[in-house]
CSV table of C-alpha atoms in Angstrom, one decimal:
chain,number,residue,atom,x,y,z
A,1,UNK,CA,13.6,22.2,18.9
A,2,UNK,CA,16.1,19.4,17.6
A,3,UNK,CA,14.6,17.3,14.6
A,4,UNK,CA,13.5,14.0,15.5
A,5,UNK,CA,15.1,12.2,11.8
A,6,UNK,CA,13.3,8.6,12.1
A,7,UNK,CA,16.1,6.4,10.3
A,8,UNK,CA,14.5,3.1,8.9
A,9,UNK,CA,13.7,0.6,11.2
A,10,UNK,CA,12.8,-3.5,11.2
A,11,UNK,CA,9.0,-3.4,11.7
A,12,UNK,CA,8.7,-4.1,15.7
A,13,UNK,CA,5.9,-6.8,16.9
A,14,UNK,CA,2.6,-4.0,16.9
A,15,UNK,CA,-0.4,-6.5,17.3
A,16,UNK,CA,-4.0,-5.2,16.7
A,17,UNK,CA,-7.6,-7.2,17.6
A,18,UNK,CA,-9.8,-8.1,14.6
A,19,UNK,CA,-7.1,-9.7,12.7
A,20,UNK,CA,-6.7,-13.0,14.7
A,21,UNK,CA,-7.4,-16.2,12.4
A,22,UNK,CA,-8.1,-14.2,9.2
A,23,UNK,CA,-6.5,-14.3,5.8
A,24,UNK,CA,-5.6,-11.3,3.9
A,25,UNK,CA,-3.7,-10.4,0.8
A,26,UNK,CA,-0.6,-7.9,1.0
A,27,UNK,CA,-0.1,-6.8,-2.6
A,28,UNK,CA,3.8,-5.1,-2.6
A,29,UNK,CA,4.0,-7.5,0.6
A,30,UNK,CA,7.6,-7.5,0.1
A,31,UNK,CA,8.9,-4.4,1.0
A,32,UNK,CA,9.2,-1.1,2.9
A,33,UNK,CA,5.2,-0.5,4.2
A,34,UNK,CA,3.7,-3.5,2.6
A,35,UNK,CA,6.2,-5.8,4.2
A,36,UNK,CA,5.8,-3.7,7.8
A,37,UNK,CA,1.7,-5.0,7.1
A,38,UNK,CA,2.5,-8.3,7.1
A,39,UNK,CA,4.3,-8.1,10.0
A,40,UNK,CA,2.1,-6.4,11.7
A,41,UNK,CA,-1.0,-9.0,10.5
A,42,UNK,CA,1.2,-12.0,11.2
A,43,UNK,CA,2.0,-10.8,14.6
A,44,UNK,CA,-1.8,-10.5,15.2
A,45,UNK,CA,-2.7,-13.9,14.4
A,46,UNK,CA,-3.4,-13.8,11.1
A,47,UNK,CA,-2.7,-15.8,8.1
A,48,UNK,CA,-0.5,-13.9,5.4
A,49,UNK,CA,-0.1,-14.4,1.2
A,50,UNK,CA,2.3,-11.6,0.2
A,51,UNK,CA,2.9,-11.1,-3.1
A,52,UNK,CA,5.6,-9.0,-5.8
A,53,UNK,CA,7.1,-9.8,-8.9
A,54,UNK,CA,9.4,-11.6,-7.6
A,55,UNK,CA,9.4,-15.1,-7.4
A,56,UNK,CA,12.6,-15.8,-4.3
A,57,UNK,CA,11.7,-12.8,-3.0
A,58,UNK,CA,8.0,-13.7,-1.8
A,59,UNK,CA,9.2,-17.1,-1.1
A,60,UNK,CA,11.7,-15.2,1.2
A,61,UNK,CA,9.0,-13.1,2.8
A,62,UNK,CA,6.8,-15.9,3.4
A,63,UNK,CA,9.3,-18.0,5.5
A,64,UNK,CA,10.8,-15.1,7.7
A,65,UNK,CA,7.2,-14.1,8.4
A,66,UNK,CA,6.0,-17.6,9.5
A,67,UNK,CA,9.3,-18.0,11.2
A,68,UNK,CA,9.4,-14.8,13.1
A,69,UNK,CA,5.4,-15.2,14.3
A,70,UNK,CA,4.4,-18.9,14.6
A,71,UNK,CA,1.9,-18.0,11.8
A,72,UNK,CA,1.3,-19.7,8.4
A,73,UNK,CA,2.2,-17.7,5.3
A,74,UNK,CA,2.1,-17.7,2.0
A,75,UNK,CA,4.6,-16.0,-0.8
A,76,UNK,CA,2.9,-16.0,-4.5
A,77,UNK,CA,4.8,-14.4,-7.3
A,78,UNK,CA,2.2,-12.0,-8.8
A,79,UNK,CA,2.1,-8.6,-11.3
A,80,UNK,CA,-0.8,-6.0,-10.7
A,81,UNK,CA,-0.9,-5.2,-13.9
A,82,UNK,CA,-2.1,-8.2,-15.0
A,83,UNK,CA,-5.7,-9.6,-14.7
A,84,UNK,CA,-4.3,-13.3,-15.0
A,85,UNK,CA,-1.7,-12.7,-12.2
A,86,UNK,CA,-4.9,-10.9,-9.8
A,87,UNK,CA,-7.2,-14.0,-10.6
A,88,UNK,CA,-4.3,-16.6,-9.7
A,89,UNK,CA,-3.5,-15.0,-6.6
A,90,UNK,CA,-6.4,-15.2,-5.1
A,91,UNK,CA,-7.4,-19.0,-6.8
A,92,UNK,CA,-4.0,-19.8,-5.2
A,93,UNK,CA,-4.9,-17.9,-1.8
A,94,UNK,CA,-8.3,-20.1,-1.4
A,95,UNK,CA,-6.5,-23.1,-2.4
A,96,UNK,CA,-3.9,-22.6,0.5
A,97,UNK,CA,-6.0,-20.9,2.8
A,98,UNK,CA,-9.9,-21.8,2.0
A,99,UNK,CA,-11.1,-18.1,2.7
A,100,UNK,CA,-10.0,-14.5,2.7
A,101,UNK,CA,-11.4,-12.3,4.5
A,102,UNK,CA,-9.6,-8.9,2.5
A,103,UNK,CA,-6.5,-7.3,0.3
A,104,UNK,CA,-4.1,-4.5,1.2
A,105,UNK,CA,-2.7,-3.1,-2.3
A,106,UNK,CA,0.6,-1.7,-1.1
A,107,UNK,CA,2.0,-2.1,-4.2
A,108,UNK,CA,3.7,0.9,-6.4
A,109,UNK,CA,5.5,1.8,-8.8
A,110,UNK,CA,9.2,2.7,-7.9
A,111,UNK,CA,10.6,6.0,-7.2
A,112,UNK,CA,11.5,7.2,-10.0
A,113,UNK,CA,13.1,10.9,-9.7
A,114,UNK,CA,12.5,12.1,-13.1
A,115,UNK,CA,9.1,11.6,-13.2
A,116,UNK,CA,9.0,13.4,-9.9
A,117,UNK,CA,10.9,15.9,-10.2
A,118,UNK,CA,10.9,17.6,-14.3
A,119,UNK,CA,7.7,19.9,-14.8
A,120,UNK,CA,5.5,18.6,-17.3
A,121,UNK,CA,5.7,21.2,-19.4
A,122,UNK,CA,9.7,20.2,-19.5
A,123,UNK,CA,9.2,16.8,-20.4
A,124,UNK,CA,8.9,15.5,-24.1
A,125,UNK,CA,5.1,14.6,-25.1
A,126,UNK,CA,6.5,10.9,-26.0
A,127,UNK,CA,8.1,10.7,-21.9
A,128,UNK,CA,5.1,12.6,-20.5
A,129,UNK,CA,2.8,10.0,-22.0
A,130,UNK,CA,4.6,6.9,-21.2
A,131,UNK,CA,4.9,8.2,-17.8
A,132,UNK,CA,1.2,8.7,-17.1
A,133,UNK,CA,0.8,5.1,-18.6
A,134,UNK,CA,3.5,3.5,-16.6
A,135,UNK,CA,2.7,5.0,-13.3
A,136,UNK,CA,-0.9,4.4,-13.7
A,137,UNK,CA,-0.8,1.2,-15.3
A,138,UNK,CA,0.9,0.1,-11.2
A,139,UNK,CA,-0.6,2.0,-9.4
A,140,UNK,CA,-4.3,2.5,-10.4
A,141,UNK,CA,-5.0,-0.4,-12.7
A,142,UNK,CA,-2.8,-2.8,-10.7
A,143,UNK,CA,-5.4,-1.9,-7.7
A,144,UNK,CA,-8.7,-2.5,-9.8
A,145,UNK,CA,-7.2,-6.2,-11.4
A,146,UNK,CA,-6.7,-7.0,-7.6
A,147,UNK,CA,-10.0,-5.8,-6.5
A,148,UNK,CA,-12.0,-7.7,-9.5
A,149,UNK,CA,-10.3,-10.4,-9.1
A,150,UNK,CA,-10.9,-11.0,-5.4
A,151,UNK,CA,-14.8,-9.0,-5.1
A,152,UNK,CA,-16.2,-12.4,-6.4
A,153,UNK,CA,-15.5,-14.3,-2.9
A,154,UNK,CA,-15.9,-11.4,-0.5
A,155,UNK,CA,-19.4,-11.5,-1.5
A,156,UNK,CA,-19.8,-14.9,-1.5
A,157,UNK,CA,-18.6,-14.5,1.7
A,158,UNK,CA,-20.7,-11.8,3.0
A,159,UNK,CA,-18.3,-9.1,3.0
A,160,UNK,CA,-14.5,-8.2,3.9
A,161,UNK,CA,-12.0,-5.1,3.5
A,162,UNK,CA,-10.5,-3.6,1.1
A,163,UNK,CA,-7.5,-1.6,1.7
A,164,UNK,CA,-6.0,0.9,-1.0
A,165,UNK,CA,-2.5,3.1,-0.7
A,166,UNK,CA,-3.1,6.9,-1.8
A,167,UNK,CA,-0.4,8.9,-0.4
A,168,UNK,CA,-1.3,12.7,0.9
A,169,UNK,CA,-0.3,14.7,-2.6
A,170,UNK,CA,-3.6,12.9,-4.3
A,171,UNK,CA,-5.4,15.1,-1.6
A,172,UNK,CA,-3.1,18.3,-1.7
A,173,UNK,CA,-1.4,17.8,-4.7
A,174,UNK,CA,2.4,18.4,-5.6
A,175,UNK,CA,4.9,18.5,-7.9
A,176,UNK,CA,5.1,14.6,-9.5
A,177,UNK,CA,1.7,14.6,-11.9
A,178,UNK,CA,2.0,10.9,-12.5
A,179,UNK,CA,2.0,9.7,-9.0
A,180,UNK,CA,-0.4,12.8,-8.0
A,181,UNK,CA,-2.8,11.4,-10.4
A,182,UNK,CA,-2.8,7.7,-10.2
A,183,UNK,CA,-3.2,8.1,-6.5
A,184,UNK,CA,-6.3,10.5,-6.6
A,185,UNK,CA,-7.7,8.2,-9.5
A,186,UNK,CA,-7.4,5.5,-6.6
A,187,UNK,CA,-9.2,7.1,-4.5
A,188,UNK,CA,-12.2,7.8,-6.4
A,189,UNK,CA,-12.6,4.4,-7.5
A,190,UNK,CA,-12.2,3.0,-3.9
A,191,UNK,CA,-15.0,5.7,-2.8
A,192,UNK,CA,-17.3,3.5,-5.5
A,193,UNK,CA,-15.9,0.5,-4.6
A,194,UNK,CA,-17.3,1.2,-1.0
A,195,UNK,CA,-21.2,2.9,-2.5
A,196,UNK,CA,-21.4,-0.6,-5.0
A,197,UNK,CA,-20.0,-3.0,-2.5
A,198,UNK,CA,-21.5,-2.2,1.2
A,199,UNK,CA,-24.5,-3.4,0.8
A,200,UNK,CA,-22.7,-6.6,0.0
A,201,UNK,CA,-20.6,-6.0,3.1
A,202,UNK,CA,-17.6,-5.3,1.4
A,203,UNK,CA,-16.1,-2.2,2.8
A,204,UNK,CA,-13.6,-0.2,1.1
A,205,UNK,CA,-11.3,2.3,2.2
A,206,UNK,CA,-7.4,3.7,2.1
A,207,UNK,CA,-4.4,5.5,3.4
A,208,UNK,CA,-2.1,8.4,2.3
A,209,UNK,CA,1.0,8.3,3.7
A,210,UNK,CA,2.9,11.3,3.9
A,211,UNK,CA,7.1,11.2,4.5
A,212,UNK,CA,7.3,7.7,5.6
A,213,UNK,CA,10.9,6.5,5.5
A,214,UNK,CA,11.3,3.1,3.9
A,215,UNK,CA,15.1,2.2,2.9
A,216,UNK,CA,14.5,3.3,-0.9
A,217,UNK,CA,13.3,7.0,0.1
A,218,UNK,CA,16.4,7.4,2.5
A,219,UNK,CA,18.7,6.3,0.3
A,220,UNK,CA,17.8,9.0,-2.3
A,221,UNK,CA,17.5,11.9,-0.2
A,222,UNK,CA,20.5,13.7,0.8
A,223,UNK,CA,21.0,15.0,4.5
A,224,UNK,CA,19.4,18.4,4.1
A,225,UNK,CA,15.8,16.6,2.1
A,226,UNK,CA,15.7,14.7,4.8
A,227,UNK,CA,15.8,17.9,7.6
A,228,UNK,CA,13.8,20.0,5.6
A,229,UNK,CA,11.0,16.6,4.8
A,230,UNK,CA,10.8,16.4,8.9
A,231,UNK,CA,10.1,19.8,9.5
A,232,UNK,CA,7.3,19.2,7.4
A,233,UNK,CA,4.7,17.8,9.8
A,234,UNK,CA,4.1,19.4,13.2
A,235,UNK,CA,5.4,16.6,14.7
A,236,UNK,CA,8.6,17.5,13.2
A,237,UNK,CA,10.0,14.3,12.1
A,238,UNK,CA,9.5,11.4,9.5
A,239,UNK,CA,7.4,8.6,9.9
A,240,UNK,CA,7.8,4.8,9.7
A,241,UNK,CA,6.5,2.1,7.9
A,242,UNK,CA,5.3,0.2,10.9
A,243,UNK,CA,3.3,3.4,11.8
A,244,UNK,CA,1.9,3.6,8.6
A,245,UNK,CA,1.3,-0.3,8.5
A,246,UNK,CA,-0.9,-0.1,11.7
A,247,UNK,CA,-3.4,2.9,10.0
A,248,UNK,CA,-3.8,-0.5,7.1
A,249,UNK,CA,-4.2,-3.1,9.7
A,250,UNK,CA,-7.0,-1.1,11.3
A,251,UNK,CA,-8.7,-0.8,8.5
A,252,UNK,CA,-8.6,-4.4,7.9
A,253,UNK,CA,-9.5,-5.2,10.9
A,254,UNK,CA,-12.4,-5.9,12.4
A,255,UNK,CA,-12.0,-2.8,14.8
A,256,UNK,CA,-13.5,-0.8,11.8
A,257,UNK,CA,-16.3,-3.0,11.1
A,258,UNK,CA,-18.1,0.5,10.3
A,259,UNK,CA,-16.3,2.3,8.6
A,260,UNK,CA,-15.7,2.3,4.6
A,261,UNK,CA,-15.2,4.8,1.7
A,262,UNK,CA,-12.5,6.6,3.9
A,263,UNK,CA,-9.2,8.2,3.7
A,264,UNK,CA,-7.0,7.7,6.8
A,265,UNK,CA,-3.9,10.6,6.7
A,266,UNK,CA,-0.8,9.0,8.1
A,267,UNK,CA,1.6,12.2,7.8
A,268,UNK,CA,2.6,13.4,11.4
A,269,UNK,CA,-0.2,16.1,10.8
A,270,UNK,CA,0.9,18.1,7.6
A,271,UNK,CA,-2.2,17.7,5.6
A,272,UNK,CA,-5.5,18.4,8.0
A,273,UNK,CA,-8.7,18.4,6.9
């Protein structure tokens, strides 16, 4: 059978029920699946803040998303890492918006091939720990300063949802111990995130990507990763970040009112459990 190599592709107008005049956060809202997201709630009728470091860059976002949908969106220049950033973002959210109704943390930190690829028994004690630190600073402690900051008002509220990004080597494991890690760290906190918070109404829940093909990955793969990555998955090629965006949506969404404390696979079937 010929392989089916997805290249990276504009996110396309996917529209899902449950998201029509709500507001949600889309941390990482920039870029590759976070940016597909906010497409993807923009085009449903929702109201958008996305959020990255960047200051032009979320401006950017903000006015190609409002222009491309007819929908009012927000860019706020914003770190995970830190708790004053979190607590901004949303004060400035309700300020602009007057509710939200829930936060996708698609935020990450970047690709970073070392860390990926050297065994940790070949890496230097002083580079394995800064490592660990610097991966997990992003990507688990970038997801609880968002999640403090913004519990306060989904209570207040009554509920909303919570959306985390894992990726499928937190469940399986692999080769890149940082990113393993972080990513299975996330998911235990969102589990007690979703046992604390239902009974407030807050649900809680995430996805693990697989091979999704944003720009970045493509572009530092070489032609055979990218052959052998798609044979991967029984459905023998990569995915997108639009396909991966819509697993988020739903679980913002109000089409999942009951579900929380899950992990969605988005993978083309490689992991299966």
């Amino acid at each position: 059978m010929p392989l089916r190599i997805v290249a990276p592709s504009q996110p396309g107008r996917v529209a899902l029920s449950g998201l029509e005049d709500r507001v949600f956060i889309v941390a990482g809202g920039t870029s590759g699946i976070g940016r597909a997201l906010a497409d993807v709630i923009a085009a449903s009728g929702g109201r958008v803040v996305v959020t990255s470091r960047g200051g032009e860059r979320t401006r950017r976002a903000a006015e190609e998303l409002a222009q491309a949908h007819g929908v009012e969106a927000l860019g706020v220049a914003a770190d995970v890492t830190s708790p004053r950033d979190a607590r901004d973002l949303v004060r400035e959210t309700l300020q602009w918006a007057g509710d939200v109704h829930g936060l996708a943390n698609a935020s990450g930190y970047a690709y970073d091939a070392k860390i990926l690829n050297t065994p940790l028994d070949r890496l230097a004690m002083e580079d394995a720990a800064r490592s660990f630190e610097d991966v997990w600073r992003v990507d688990l402690l970038g997801s609880v300063n968002l999640t403090r900051a913004i519990l306060p008002t989904l209570i207040a509220r009554g509920g909303g949802s919570l959306v985390y990004t894992a990726n499928t080597p937190a469940l399986v494991g692999f080769k890149g111990s940082p990113y393993t890690s972080a990513k299975a760290a996330l998911l235990g906190f969102m589990r007690d995130v979703a046992n604390v918070h239902g009974p407030q109404g807050v649900r809680a829940n995430a996805v693990a990507p697989g091979n999704i093909l944003t720009p970045a990955t493509w572009d530092e793969l070489t032609p055979e990763e990218r052959d052998a990555a798609a044979l991967e998955a029984p459905l023998r090629r990569w995915g997108t970040p639009v396909e991966a965006a819509g697993a988020m949506a739903f679980l913002l969404s109000g089409m999942s009112s009951f579900i929380t404390g899950q992990t969605l696979v988005v993978d083309g079937g490689t992991v299966r459990y």
